[in-house]
Amino acid sequence: MSSKVLTCRQAWFAELLSEFHCSITYCHGHLATLLDSLSGWDNVYPERGEDLISKNPMNLQKLIKKDEVKPSRFFAVKVECLSNLIESFQKKLWKDSQYRNILQELGKGRSVQDYSLDSSIQLLFFKDWVVVPNDPTIQLRILQKRHDSHLAGLPCQEKTLELVKRDFYRSRMTQFIKYYVSSCQKCSRNKNIHRKKLGLLKPLPILNGPWFCLSMNLITQFPLSNSFDSILVIVDRISQMAVLQIMVSITSMDLAHLFIKNIFSKHSLPSSIFSDKVSVFVSSFWTNICQQLTISRDLSPADHPETDVKTERANQILQQ
């Protein structure tokens, strides 16, 4: 903080620290002691119950006495913190079609696997977790306590999911939590992005003439028509001419024969071929042929079909 001009974040911390009488000193790296192997792991303690409290991993010797080590005492504290949500849980659970039948069965005294009903507070439990009804307002309030609060400290997606799963259960909860954390404005402002920067878009090279660069795609699992169920699509990138070849299930050797018959015999040898990562295009036989003929193979990833736009467009016209 010796700089005369502070950034916005440094000024915010300077204003916050000015309320406290403390001195910040620098500690050399060789003086900073590291945690031992056991203290560094967070899974050496039991997850819940009386075993967790008896281990006392949070170093609460001054607050907890031996005769007070009971899970019910600690669970009562949790219920008290969420007392304003209990009434909402009771109303929304009966309106949730996913758990209405389970509540009716438990209300009649019948047993449902892994589910139990606490008659004193009218909460539905899945094993040891409180079942959260399908209500966005309740889910947001829980996430605000486990992510936005000062005690939670704006954890990442995995940590927030871990904090919520300590006490609550809801099917398809992971996707909702990841969406909530990824859209958190405080996290986006104050946290750095720890992933590698995306590379620049590189356009395809300018071609010398027609049939020098091709794109290939294989469409399979068609309904049988005259014993054929697949179509091989080959498109020239300059002339936009498409060659369609119907076939049965194809192998790499069949692909080589079709390529020589329909492309090499009529349009000479291409310099590069674009294709996706189908097993036929990445087989060792087809790879060796391309290497011997000095043909460059460019494979597009499965989650980015827009890399080979011309063939994908030809596929759309063909399927129409």
mmCIF file of C-alpha atoms in Angstrom:
data_model
loop_
_atom_site.group_PDB
_atom_site.id
_atom_site.type_symbol
_atom_site.label_atom_id
_atom_site.label_comp_id
_atom_site.label_asym_id
_atom_site.label_seq_id
_atom_site.Cartn_x
_atom_site.Cartn_y
_atom_site.Cartn_z
ATOM 1 C CA MET A 1 0.000 0.000 0.000
ATOM 2 C CA SER A 2 3.015 2.294 -0.379
ATOM 3 C CA SER A 3 1.902 3.356 -3.852
ATOM 4 C CA LYS A 4 0.527 6.877 -4.133
ATOM 5 C CA VAL A 5 -2.151 5.835 -6.622
ATOM 6 C CA LEU A 6 -4.266 2.895 -5.454
ATOM 7 C CA THR A 7 -6.450 0.724 -7.595
ATOM 8 C CA CYS A 8 -10.162 0.469 -6.840
ATOM 9 C CA ARG A 9 -9.700 -2.836 -5.067
ATOM 10 C CA GLN A 10 -6.718 -1.582 -3.011
ATOM 11 C CA ALA A 11 -8.686 1.503 -2.001
ATOM 12 C CA TRP A 12 -11.586 -0.694 -0.870
ATOM 13 C CA PHE A 13 -9.292 -2.827 1.293
ATOM 14 C CA ALA A 14 -7.521 0.267 2.649
ATOM 15 C CA GLU A 15 -10.846 1.721 3.763
ATOM 16 C CA LEU A 16 -11.857 -1.590 5.324
ATOM 17 C CA LEU A 17 -8.567 -2.099 7.187
ATOM 18 C CA SER A 18 -8.576 1.485 8.472
ATOM 19 C CA GLU A 19 -11.297 0.471 10.933
ATOM 20 C CA PHE A 20 -8.929 -1.957 12.672
ATOM 21 C CA HIS A 21 -5.789 -1.272 14.697
ATOM 22 C CA CYS A 22 -3.430 -3.807 13.169
ATOM 23 C CA SER A 23 -0.065 -3.947 11.476
ATOM 24 C CA ILE A 24 0.566 -5.974 8.323
ATOM 25 C CA THR A 25 4.064 -7.427 8.062
ATOM 26 C CA TYR A 26 5.642 -9.442 5.303
ATOM 27 C CA CYS A 27 6.723 -13.000 6.077
ATOM 28 C CA HIS A 28 9.492 -14.594 4.029
ATOM 29 C CA GLY A 29 8.638 -17.793 2.249
ATOM 30 C CA HIS A 30 11.116 -19.954 4.158
ATOM 31 C CA LEU A 31 9.548 -18.825 7.452
ATOM 32 C CA ALA A 32 5.996 -19.791 6.463
ATOM 33 C CA THR A 33 5.356 -23.254 7.865
ATOM 34 C CA LEU A 34 3.331 -25.716 5.823
ATOM 35 C CA LEU A 35 0.566 -27.993 7.041
ATOM 36 C CA ASP A 36 1.454 -31.586 7.662
ATOM 37 C CA SER A 37 -0.074 -34.274 5.462
ATOM 38 C CA LEU A 38 -2.876 -35.142 7.909
ATOM 39 C CA SER A 39 -3.941 -31.583 8.707
ATOM 40 C CA GLY A 40 -4.080 -30.687 5.025
ATOM 41 C CA TRP A 41 -6.766 -33.235 4.220
ATOM 42 C CA ASP A 42 -10.411 -32.385 4.863
ATOM 43 C CA ASN A 43 -11.696 -35.972 4.699
ATOM 44 C CA VAL A 44 -9.919 -37.398 7.748
ATOM 45 C CA TYR A 45 -12.884 -36.575 9.983
ATOM 46 C CA PRO A 46 -16.329 -38.196 9.935
ATOM 47 C CA GLU A 47 -18.904 -36.313 7.888
ATOM 48 C CA ARG A 48 -21.623 -35.885 10.522
ATOM 49 C CA GLY A 49 -23.132 -37.119 13.756
ATOM 50 C CA GLU A 50 -21.659 -37.803 17.179
ATOM 51 C CA ASP A 51 -18.381 -39.119 15.732
ATOM 52 C CA LEU A 52 -17.683 -35.775 14.050
ATOM 53 C CA ILE A 53 -18.374 -33.802 17.222
ATOM 54 C CA SER A 54 -16.227 -36.093 19.352
ATOM 55 C CA LYS A 55 -13.286 -35.544 16.990
ATOM 56 C CA ASN A 56 -13.838 -31.790 17.358
ATOM 57 C CA PRO A 57 -11.986 -30.751 14.157
ATOM 58 C CA MET A 58 -12.919 -27.065 14.583
ATOM 59 C CA ASN A 59 -10.945 -26.769 17.842
ATOM 60 C CA LEU A 60 -13.920 -25.870 20.048
ATOM 61 C CA GLN A 61 -12.574 -27.235 23.333
ATOM 62 C CA LYS A 62 -13.468 -24.055 25.192
ATOM 63 C CA LEU A 63 -17.057 -24.081 23.900
ATOM 64 C CA ILE A 64 -17.957 -27.776 24.021
ATOM 65 C CA LYS A 65 -17.942 -29.873 27.151
ATOM 66 C CA LYS A 66 -17.837 -33.646 27.227
ATOM 67 C CA ASP A 67 -21.417 -34.005 28.467
ATOM 68 C CA GLU A 68 -22.662 -31.749 25.656
ATOM 69 C CA VAL A 69 -21.337 -33.857 22.796
ATOM 70 C CA LYS A 70 -24.691 -34.879 21.327
ATOM 71 C CA PRO A 71 -25.747 -34.471 17.686
ATOM 72 C CA SER A 72 -29.245 -33.377 18.721
ATOM 73 C CA ARG A 73 -27.862 -30.279 20.439
ATOM 74 C CA PHE A 74 -25.986 -29.210 17.353
ATOM 75 C CA PHE A 75 -28.860 -30.032 15.048
ATOM 76 C CA ALA A 76 -31.123 -27.800 17.132
ATOM 77 C CA VAL A 77 -28.774 -24.901 16.441
ATOM 78 C CA LYS A 78 -29.048 -25.550 12.705
ATOM 79 C CA VAL A 79 -32.827 -25.682 12.845
ATOM 80 C CA GLU A 80 -32.908 -22.435 14.781
ATOM 81 C CA CYS A 81 -30.820 -20.710 12.106
ATOM 82 C CA LEU A 82 -33.229 -21.926 9.420
ATOM 83 C CA SER A 83 -36.413 -21.509 11.440
ATOM 84 C CA ASN A 84 -37.786 -18.967 8.987
ATOM 85 C CA LEU A 85 -37.565 -21.578 6.225
ATOM 86 C CA ILE A 86 -39.357 -24.403 8.062
ATOM 87 C CA GLU A 87 -42.822 -23.019 7.415
ATOM 88 C CA SER A 88 -42.018 -22.569 3.728
ATOM 89 C CA PHE A 89 -40.713 -26.141 3.570
ATOM 90 C CA GLN A 90 -43.942 -27.490 5.070
ATOM 91 C CA LYS A 91 -46.190 -25.679 2.580
ATOM 92 C CA LYS A 92 -44.168 -26.252 -0.569
ATOM 93 C CA LEU A 93 -43.405 -29.950 0.033
ATOM 94 C CA TRP A 94 -47.089 -30.894 -0.197
ATOM 95 C CA LYS A 95 -47.354 -28.981 -3.481
ATOM 96 C CA ASP A 96 -44.319 -30.758 -4.940
ATOM 97 C CA SER A 97 -45.548 -33.639 -7.091
ATOM 98 C CA GLN A 98 -42.226 -35.447 -6.691
ATOM 99 C CA TYR A 99 -42.612 -35.856 -2.909
ATOM 100 C CA ARG A 100 -46.398 -35.662 -2.388
ATOM 101 C CA ASN A 101 -46.887 -39.436 -2.631
ATOM 102 C CA ILE A 102 -43.935 -40.056 -0.297
ATOM 103 C CA LEU A 103 -45.427 -37.724 2.312
ATOM 104 C CA GLN A 104 -48.779 -39.472 2.040
ATOM 105 C CA GLU A 105 -47.203 -42.903 2.524
ATOM 106 C CA LEU A 106 -45.173 -41.744 5.523
ATOM 107 C CA GLY A 107 -48.227 -40.015 6.988
ATOM 108 C CA LYS A 108 -50.079 -43.344 6.940
ATOM 109 C CA GLY A 109 -47.281 -44.966 8.922
ATOM 110 C CA ARG A 110 -45.801 -46.862 5.993
ATOM 111 C CA SER A 111 -42.066 -46.985 5.344
ATOM 112 C CA VAL A 112 -40.407 -45.579 2.241
ATOM 113 C CA GLN A 113 -36.817 -46.497 1.457
ATOM 114 C CA ASP A 114 -34.288 -43.826 2.541
ATOM 115 C CA TYR A 115 -37.071 -41.351 3.438
ATOM 116 C CA SER A 116 -38.338 -40.371 6.886
ATOM 117 C CA LEU A 117 -40.708 -37.739 8.262
ATOM 118 C CA ASP A 118 -39.966 -35.760 11.422
ATOM 119 C CA SER A 119 -43.410 -35.302 12.946
ATOM 120 C CA SER A 120 -42.246 -32.639 15.413
ATOM 121 C CA ILE A 121 -41.141 -30.137 12.770
ATOM 122 C CA GLN A 122 -42.883 -31.700 9.726
ATOM 123 C CA LEU A 123 -39.739 -31.943 7.616
ATOM 124 C CA LEU A 124 -39.028 -34.678 5.095
ATOM 125 C CA PHE A 125 -35.582 -36.276 5.279
ATOM 126 C CA PHE A 126 -33.696 -38.271 2.680
ATOM 127 C CA LYS A 127 -31.327 -40.328 4.859
ATOM 128 C CA ASP A 128 -29.799 -37.517 6.992
ATOM 129 C CA TRP A 129 -30.506 -34.610 4.616
ATOM 130 C CA VAL A 130 -33.470 -32.251 4.609
ATOM 131 C CA VAL A 131 -35.433 -32.531 1.356
ATOM 132 C CA VAL A 132 -35.731 -29.190 -0.441
ATOM 133 C CA PRO A 133 -39.014 -28.609 -2.316
ATOM 134 C CA ASN A 134 -39.036 -27.566 -5.943
ATOM 135 C CA ASP A 135 -39.442 -23.868 -5.256
ATOM 136 C CA PRO A 136 -36.963 -21.315 -6.686
ATOM 137 C CA THR A 137 -37.473 -18.906 -3.777
ATOM 138 C CA ILE A 138 -36.496 -21.487 -1.151
ATOM 139 C CA GLN A 139 -33.538 -22.702 -3.195
ATOM 140 C CA LEU A 140 -32.294 -19.133 -3.617
ATOM 141 C CA ARG A 141 -32.555 -18.453 0.119
ATOM 142 C CA ILE A 142 -30.523 -21.574 0.882
ATOM 143 C CA LEU A 143 -27.859 -20.592 -1.633
ATOM 144 C CA GLN A 144 -27.733 -17.077 -0.231
ATOM 145 C CA LYS A 145 -26.899 -18.555 3.172
ATOM 146 C CA ARG A 146 -24.347 -21.048 1.825
ATOM 147 C CA HIS A 147 -22.725 -18.808 -0.795
ATOM 148 C CA ASP A 148 -23.489 -15.086 -0.355
ATOM 149 C CA SER A 149 -23.241 -14.810 3.420
ATOM 150 C CA HIS A 150 -20.104 -13.555 5.167
ATOM 151 C CA LEU A 151 -19.647 -16.892 6.929
ATOM 152 C CA ALA A 152 -19.685 -18.785 3.637
ATOM 153 C CA GLY A 153 -17.243 -16.403 1.975
ATOM 154 C CA LEU A 154 -18.375 -16.725 -1.666
ATOM 155 C CA PRO A 155 -16.933 -20.211 -2.294
ATOM 156 C CA CYS A 156 -16.517 -21.749 -5.728
ATOM 157 C CA GLN A 157 -19.032 -24.063 -7.374
ATOM 158 C CA GLU A 158 -17.623 -27.247 -5.834
ATOM 159 C CA LYS A 159 -17.358 -25.757 -2.333
ATOM 160 C CA THR A 160 -20.863 -24.288 -2.518
ATOM 161 C CA LEU A 161 -22.213 -27.652 -3.604
ATOM 162 C CA GLU A 162 -20.395 -29.292 -0.700
ATOM 163 C CA LEU A 163 -21.839 -26.782 1.801
ATOM 164 C CA VAL A 164 -25.378 -27.277 0.526
ATOM 165 C CA LYS A 165 -25.087 -31.075 0.475
ATOM 166 C CA ARG A 166 -24.106 -31.144 4.123
ATOM 167 C CA ASP A 167 -27.720 -30.570 5.190
ATOM 168 C CA PHE A 168 -29.972 -30.472 2.118
ATOM 169 C CA TYR A 169 -30.990 -32.818 -0.660
ATOM 170 C CA ARG A 170 -32.633 -32.097 -3.969
ATOM 171 C CA SER A 171 -32.504 -34.009 -7.255
ATOM 172 C CA ARG A 172 -30.713 -32.144 -10.069
ATOM 173 C CA MET A 173 -29.334 -29.717 -7.519
ATOM 174 C CA THR A 174 -25.822 -29.601 -8.973
ATOM 175 C CA GLN A 175 -26.842 -27.879 -12.204
ATOM 176 C CA PHE A 176 -28.821 -25.183 -10.384
ATOM 177 C CA ILE A 177 -25.934 -24.441 -7.987
ATOM 178 C CA LYS A 178 -23.382 -24.198 -10.800
ATOM 179 C CA TYR A 179 -25.621 -21.783 -12.695
ATOM 180 C CA TYR A 180 -26.150 -19.662 -9.576
ATOM 181 C CA VAL A 181 -22.431 -19.431 -8.736
ATOM 182 C CA SER A 182 -21.408 -18.744 -12.341
ATOM 183 C CA SER A 183 -23.859 -15.804 -12.469
ATOM 184 C CA CYS A 184 -22.796 -14.346 -9.103
ATOM 185 C CA GLN A 185 -21.776 -10.705 -9.637
ATOM 186 C CA LYS A 186 -19.522 -10.566 -6.574
ATOM 187 C CA CYS A 187 -17.538 -13.599 -7.723
ATOM 188 C CA SER A 188 -17.162 -12.233 -11.255
ATOM 189 C CA ARG A 189 -15.891 -8.886 -9.916
ATOM 190 C CA ASN A 190 -13.486 -10.098 -7.251
ATOM 191 C CA LYS A 191 -12.200 -13.462 -8.467
ATOM 192 C CA ASN A 192 -9.702 -14.167 -11.186
ATOM 193 C CA ILE A 193 -10.404 -16.635 -13.980
ATOM 194 C CA HIS A 194 -8.161 -19.675 -13.474
ATOM 195 C CA ARG A 195 -8.477 -21.176 -16.920
ATOM 196 C CA LYS A 196 -6.243 -20.826 -19.907
ATOM 197 C CA LYS A 197 -7.068 -17.997 -22.280
ATOM 198 C CA LEU A 198 -8.848 -19.032 -25.439
ATOM 199 C CA GLY A 199 -6.784 -19.024 -28.591
ATOM 200 C CA LEU A 200 -7.337 -16.728 -31.549
ATOM 201 C CA LEU A 201 -9.556 -17.821 -34.399
ATOM 202 C CA LYS A 202 -7.473 -18.964 -37.347
ATOM 203 C CA PRO A 203 -9.148 -18.847 -40.765
ATOM 204 C CA LEU A 204 -8.651 -21.673 -43.207
ATOM 205 C CA PRO A 205 -5.863 -21.108 -45.751
ATOM 206 C CA ILE A 206 -6.632 -19.746 -49.218
ATOM 207 C CA LEU A 207 -6.941 -22.573 -51.724
ATOM 208 C CA ASN A 208 -5.129 -22.882 -55.034
ATOM 209 C CA GLY A 209 -8.035 -24.398 -56.941
ATOM 210 C CA PRO A 210 -11.009 -26.745 -56.810
ATOM 211 C CA TRP A 211 -10.702 -30.186 -55.244
ATOM 212 C CA PHE A 212 -7.486 -29.269 -53.417
ATOM 213 C CA CYS A 213 -9.229 -29.250 -50.056
ATOM 214 C CA LEU A 214 -12.166 -31.498 -49.218
ATOM 215 C CA SER A 215 -14.444 -32.022 -46.274
ATOM 216 C CA MET A 216 -15.892 -35.438 -45.473
ATOM 217 C CA ASN A 217 -18.666 -36.595 -43.197
ATOM 218 C CA LEU A 218 -20.388 -39.909 -42.613
ATOM 219 C CA ILE A 219 -24.116 -40.017 -41.807
ATOM 220 C CA THR A 220 -25.188 -43.338 -40.304
ATOM 221 C CA GLN A 221 -28.201 -45.060 -38.730
ATOM 222 C CA PHE A 222 -30.646 -44.232 -41.504
ATOM 223 C CA PRO A 223 -33.728 -46.448 -41.935
ATOM 224 C CA LEU A 224 -32.887 -49.287 -44.301
ATOM 225 C CA SER A 225 -33.601 -48.466 -47.951
ATOM 226 C CA ASN A 226 -32.618 -51.120 -50.497
ATOM 227 C CA SER A 227 -30.295 -52.567 -47.805
ATOM 228 C CA PHE A 228 -28.420 -49.220 -47.455
ATOM 229 C CA ASP A 229 -28.260 -47.342 -44.118
ATOM 230 C CA SER A 230 -25.354 -44.846 -44.462
ATOM 231 C CA ILE A 231 -24.315 -41.945 -46.693
ATOM 232 C CA LEU A 232 -20.792 -40.625 -47.252
ATOM 233 C CA VAL A 233 -20.765 -36.867 -47.972
ATOM 234 C CA ILE A 234 -17.708 -35.296 -49.660
ATOM 235 C CA VAL A 235 -17.751 -31.535 -50.373
ATOM 236 C CA ASP A 236 -15.247 -29.398 -52.280
ATOM 237 C CA ARG A 237 -14.554 -26.178 -50.382
ATOM 238 C CA ILE A 238 -14.244 -23.931 -53.474
ATOM 239 C CA SER A 239 -16.817 -25.184 -55.976
ATOM 240 C CA GLN A 240 -19.245 -26.337 -53.228
ATOM 241 C CA MET A 241 -19.781 -29.493 -55.263
ATOM 242 C CA ALA A 242 -20.941 -32.422 -53.149
ATOM 243 C CA VAL A 243 -20.445 -36.111 -53.823
ATOM 244 C CA LEU A 244 -22.909 -38.455 -52.120
ATOM 245 C CA GLN A 245 -22.298 -42.167 -51.844
ATOM 246 C CA ILE A 246 -24.867 -44.516 -50.297
ATOM 247 C CA MET A 247 -23.539 -47.620 -48.577
ATOM 248 C CA VAL A 248 -23.952 -50.125 -45.810
ATOM 249 C CA SER A 249 -21.812 -49.882 -42.653
ATOM 250 C CA ILE A 250 -18.391 -48.779 -43.857
ATOM 251 C CA THR A 251 -14.859 -49.759 -42.877
ATOM 252 C CA SER A 252 -11.610 -47.887 -43.412
ATOM 253 C CA MET A 253 -10.744 -50.101 -46.406
ATOM 254 C CA ASP A 254 -14.139 -49.380 -47.994
ATOM 255 C CA LEU A 255 -13.505 -45.677 -47.439
ATOM 256 C CA ALA A 256 -10.195 -45.912 -49.298
ATOM 257 C CA HIS A 257 -11.811 -47.674 -52.288
ATOM 258 C CA LEU A 258 -14.630 -45.122 -52.447
ATOM 259 C CA PHE A 259 -12.161 -42.252 -52.236
ATOM 260 C CA ILE A 260 -10.085 -43.605 -55.142
ATOM 261 C CA LYS A 261 -13.176 -44.390 -57.242
ATOM 262 C CA ASN A 262 -15.094 -41.122 -56.755
ATOM 263 C CA ILE A 263 -12.433 -38.485 -56.002
ATOM 264 C CA PHE A 264 -8.908 -39.481 -57.029
ATOM 265 C CA SER A 265 -9.898 -40.936 -60.420
ATOM 266 C CA LYS A 266 -11.864 -37.799 -61.394
ATOM 267 C CA HIS A 267 -10.340 -34.834 -59.563
ATOM 268 C CA SER A 268 -6.733 -35.864 -58.784
ATOM 269 C CA LEU A 269 -5.198 -35.941 -55.310
ATOM 270 C CA PRO A 270 -6.289 -33.347 -52.694
ATOM 271 C CA SER A 271 -3.860 -31.644 -50.346
ATOM 272 C CA SER A 272 -6.013 -31.708 -47.200
ATOM 273 C CA ILE A 273 -9.200 -33.310 -45.914
ATOM 274 C CA PHE A 274 -11.458 -31.999 -43.136
ATOM 275 C CA SER A 275 -13.476 -34.565 -41.204
ATOM 276 C CA ASP A 276 -14.844 -35.263 -37.745
ATOM 277 C CA LYS A 277 -13.444 -37.850 -35.339
ATOM 278 C CA VAL A 278 -15.455 -40.843 -36.517
ATOM 279 C CA SER A 279 -13.690 -44.164 -36.014
ATOM 280 C CA VAL A 280 -13.393 -44.643 -39.784
ATOM 281 C CA PHE A 281 -11.556 -41.338 -40.261
ATOM 282 C CA VAL A 282 -9.139 -41.879 -37.365
ATOM 283 C CA SER A 283 -8.340 -45.540 -38.039
ATOM 284 C CA SER A 284 -4.750 -46.588 -38.542
ATOM 285 C CA PHE A 285 -5.433 -47.824 -42.101
ATOM 286 C CA TRP A 286 -6.852 -44.485 -43.270
ATOM 287 C CA THR A 287 -4.115 -42.622 -41.400
ATOM 288 C CA ASN A 288 -1.383 -44.593 -43.182
ATOM 289 C CA ILE A 289 -2.990 -43.946 -46.577
ATOM 290 C CA CYS A 290 -3.066 -40.194 -45.950
ATOM 291 C CA GLN A 291 0.540 -40.251 -44.784
ATOM 292 C CA GLN A 292 1.726 -42.145 -47.864
ATOM 293 C CA LEU A 293 -0.156 -39.778 -50.180
ATOM 294 C CA THR A 294 0.973 -36.677 -48.200
ATOM 295 C CA ILE A 295 -2.622 -35.637 -47.469
ATOM 296 C CA SER A 296 -3.081 -33.431 -44.418
ATOM 297 C CA ARG A 297 -5.879 -34.604 -42.110
ATOM 298 C CA ASP A 298 -7.710 -31.910 -40.108
ATOM 299 C CA LEU A 299 -10.091 -33.361 -37.513
ATOM 300 C CA SER A 300 -12.866 -31.251 -36.007
ATOM 301 C CA PRO A 301 -13.949 -31.841 -32.363
ATOM 302 C CA ALA A 302 -17.335 -33.385 -31.676
ATOM 303 C CA ASP A 303 -18.601 -30.387 -29.675
ATOM 304 C CA HIS A 304 -17.710 -27.899 -32.456
ATOM 305 C CA PRO A 305 -19.415 -29.081 -35.655
ATOM 306 C CA GLU A 306 -19.365 -25.504 -36.964
ATOM 307 C CA THR A 307 -15.671 -26.050 -37.806
ATOM 308 C CA ASP A 308 -16.789 -27.903 -40.937
ATOM 309 C CA VAL A 309 -19.681 -25.649 -41.944
ATOM 310 C CA LYS A 310 -19.880 -26.649 -45.601
ATOM 311 C CA THR A 311 -20.344 -30.347 -44.917
ATOM 312 C CA GLU A 312 -22.812 -29.680 -42.100
ATOM 313 C CA ARG A 313 -24.848 -27.494 -44.456
ATOM 314 C CA ALA A 314 -24.800 -30.243 -47.096
ATOM 315 C CA ASN A 315 -26.017 -32.689 -44.440
ATOM 316 C CA GLN A 316 -28.955 -30.406 -43.594
ATOM 317 C CA ILE A 317 -30.004 -30.166 -47.249
ATOM 318 C CA LEU A 318 -29.643 -33.926 -47.618
ATOM 319 C CA GLN A 319 -31.775 -34.676 -44.556
ATOM 320 C CA GLN A 320 -34.503 -32.279 -45.696
#
